[in-house]
Amino acid sequence: MSELPDILGSTWPVIQGPIGSMNSPEMVAAVSEAGGFGMLALGFIRDIDEARSLVNTVRGLTDKPFGANVVIMNPLHREILEVLAGAGVTTVTTSVGQPGDIYPLIHELGMRGLHVVLSLAHAVKAETSGADGVVVAGCEAGGLRSRKPETSTMILVPLVCDHVSIPVVAAGGIADSRGYRAALALGAQGVQVGTRFLVSKESIVHEAWKQTVVDCGDGGTDLLPVGNMMTRAVVTPGIRKLMEDPSVNLEEELLAVDRTKAWETGDLENALAGAGQVSALIRDVKSVREIIEEMVS
Ligand SMILES: Cc1cc2nc3c(=O)[nH]c(=O)nc-3n(C[C@H](O)[C@H](O)[C@H](O)COP(=O)(O)O)c2cc1C
């Protein structure tokens, strides 16, 4: 079994969490150049040439290690892994799907992988399916969640550490050196950070999205329905109004909004500005280097 520093090869065990298409190649390279582990979000990509172009762009910007998130249920996962292996990427994270379906291939290609889990049962299954480590995401994290009752990082991380022998990465609620040190104290070997990097100078999300997170206070996010999943997002005044109106089907209303347009224009009143509970701790927009240096200080 390898320890996390060996699996990542980065100066610091700080992984950039995938945030969909917002993980631009420039941002991924900036995280890696600053000593973290930059990661492309290739999970939902449907065009292998686009995946190749993204990977090559990052490779052209940094010679430091970086990785990518691969969604197991994506029918292109084999081709994506082959592109990554061909570009010298040695570590990926995997999510959404059965890890047993992908780990033999990851190892065959000479790579290693960390499987993203939201529960103890899935962490144990990931280990028995050959994952080299797990990213354990507590319910305070940004991103997609299940509809089941879920556990916070503070409890889930030590719980998983008690039951698996592979390295554990803590995700959810980590934005600064206090969260980083707490994660290590809980038994994690590293952290995965989403919301804090979303609100960075290098992040390509609209300034209005960054400001919405900066303005978000205690209790300012909630789990909101998207299809058969939930996602954590900031409850804007517009969304609060919809939530409080008993005649409104919130899920239908949220699905009816043109999200891509809202993200492009910054008109987020009724659109999902995805972010974790940790938004309450984020008060400014910093460079990824400033974020990482403060975190590991
Ligand atoms: C807007 C947003 C989009 C996300 N998209 C993805 C994604 O496409 N794939 C994924 O595995 N995780 C996704 N995540 C989860 C992050 O990678 C990361 O695990 C999580 O944000 C960590 O919690 P934090 O937000 O408290 O730092 C997303 C998170 C956010 C905030």
Tab-separated table of C-alpha atoms and ligand atoms in Angstrom, residues 16-23 39 41 43-44 69 71 93-96 116 135 137-138 140-144 170-175 192-198 209 231-232 263 273-279, ligand 1:
chain	number	residue	atom	x	y	z
A	16	GLN	CA	-8.333	20.606	-5.958
A	17	GLY	CA	-11.847	19.149	-5.892
A	18	PRO	CA	-13.493	18.875	-9.308
A	19	ILE	CA	-16.079	21.597	-9.819
A	20	GLY	CA	-17.442	20.534	-13.186
A	21	SER	CA	-16.334	22.581	-16.175
A	22	MET	CA	-15.159	25.353	-13.821
A	23	ASN	CA	-11.823	23.544	-13.291
A	39	MET	CA	-7.376	18.230	-10.957
A	41	ALA	CA	-13.024	17.517	-13.930
A	43	GLY	CA	-16.347	13.199	-15.236
A	44	PHE	CA	-19.156	14.221	-17.542
A	69	ASN	CA	-11.738	13.082	-11.891
A	71	VAL	CA	-16.906	9.246	-13.559
A	93	THR	CA	-10.039	10.224	-8.623
A	94	THR	CA	-13.101	8.200	-9.501
A	95	SER	CA	-16.743	8.685	-8.618
A	96	VAL	CA	-20.341	7.689	-9.424
A	116	VAL	CA	-14.806	9.500	-3.805
A	135	VAL	CA	-11.779	10.805	-0.714
A	137	ALA	CA	-16.832	13.822	1.542
A	138	GLY	CA	-18.973	14.874	4.508
A	140	GLU	CA	-21.276	19.914	4.493
A	141	ALA	CA	-19.365	19.664	1.182
A	142	GLY	CA	-20.344	21.395	-2.020
A	143	GLY	CA	-21.369	19.251	-4.990
A	144	LEU	CA	-23.851	16.445	-5.592
A	170	ALA	CA	-11.000	14.511	3.886
A	171	ALA	CA	-13.386	16.640	1.822
A	172	GLY	CA	-16.073	19.037	2.957
A	173	GLY	CA	-15.706	22.089	5.131
A	174	ILE	CA	-12.003	22.772	4.602
A	175	ALA	CA	-11.033	26.306	3.620
A	192	GLN	CA	-9.816	17.845	-1.077
A	193	VAL	CA	-10.991	21.434	-1.379
A	194	GLY	CA	-13.840	22.628	-3.602
A	195	THR	CA	-15.576	25.812	-2.474
A	196	ARG	CA	-12.424	27.672	-1.356
A	197	PHE	CA	-10.802	27.199	-4.793
A	198	LEU	CA	-14.069	28.157	-6.508
A	209	TRP	CA	-21.000	33.648	-7.952
A	231	THR	CA	-26.778	19.490	-4.541
A	232	ARG	CA	-25.526	21.962	-1.974
A	263	TRP	CA	-23.669	31.025	-14.622
A	273	ALA	CA	-24.724	28.821	-7.031
A	274	GLY	CA	-23.115	25.594	-5.860
A	275	ALA	CA	-21.045	25.904	-2.691
A	276	GLY	CA	-20.404	24.118	0.588
A	277	GLN	CA	-21.289	25.144	4.130
A	278	VAL	CA	-17.725	26.386	4.435
A	279	SER	CA	-18.863	29.445	2.445
B	1	LIG	C1	-19.938	24.024	-7.538
B	1	LIG	C2	-19.380	22.677	-7.210
B	1	LIG	C3	-19.339	21.714	-8.213
B	1	LIG	C4	-18.824	20.438	-7.945
B	1	LIG	N1	-18.750	19.534	-8.956
B	1	LIG	C5	-18.201	18.326	-8.718
B	1	LIG	C6	-18.031	17.401	-9.796
B	1	LIG	O1	-18.326	17.690	-10.963
B	1	LIG	N2	-17.524	16.173	-9.492
B	1	LIG	C7	-17.161	15.825	-8.198
B	1	LIG	O2	-16.692	14.687	-7.978
B	1	LIG	N3	-17.269	16.714	-7.182
B	1	LIG	C8	-17.779	17.935	-7.403
B	1	LIG	N4	-17.858	18.839	-6.380
B	1	LIG	C9	-17.340	18.484	-5.044
B	1	LIG	C10	-15.876	18.976	-4.868
B	1	LIG	O3	-15.010	18.332	-5.732
B	1	LIG	C11	-15.363	18.773	-3.443
B	1	LIG	O4	-15.318	17.415	-3.080
B	1	LIG	C12	-16.205	19.500	-2.421
B	1	LIG	O5	-16.491	20.795	-2.891
B	1	LIG	C13	-15.459	19.590	-1.090
B	1	LIG	O6	-16.200	20.309	-0.141
B	1	LIG	P1	-16.047	21.903	0.083
B	1	LIG	O7	-16.900	22.518	-0.950
B	1	LIG	O8	-16.543	22.107	1.463
B	1	LIG	O9	-14.586	22.233	-0.073
B	1	LIG	C14	-18.352	20.127	-6.635
B	1	LIG	C15	-18.375	21.116	-5.642
B	1	LIG	C16	-18.871	22.389	-5.916
B	1	LIG	C17	-18.851	23.437	-4.829
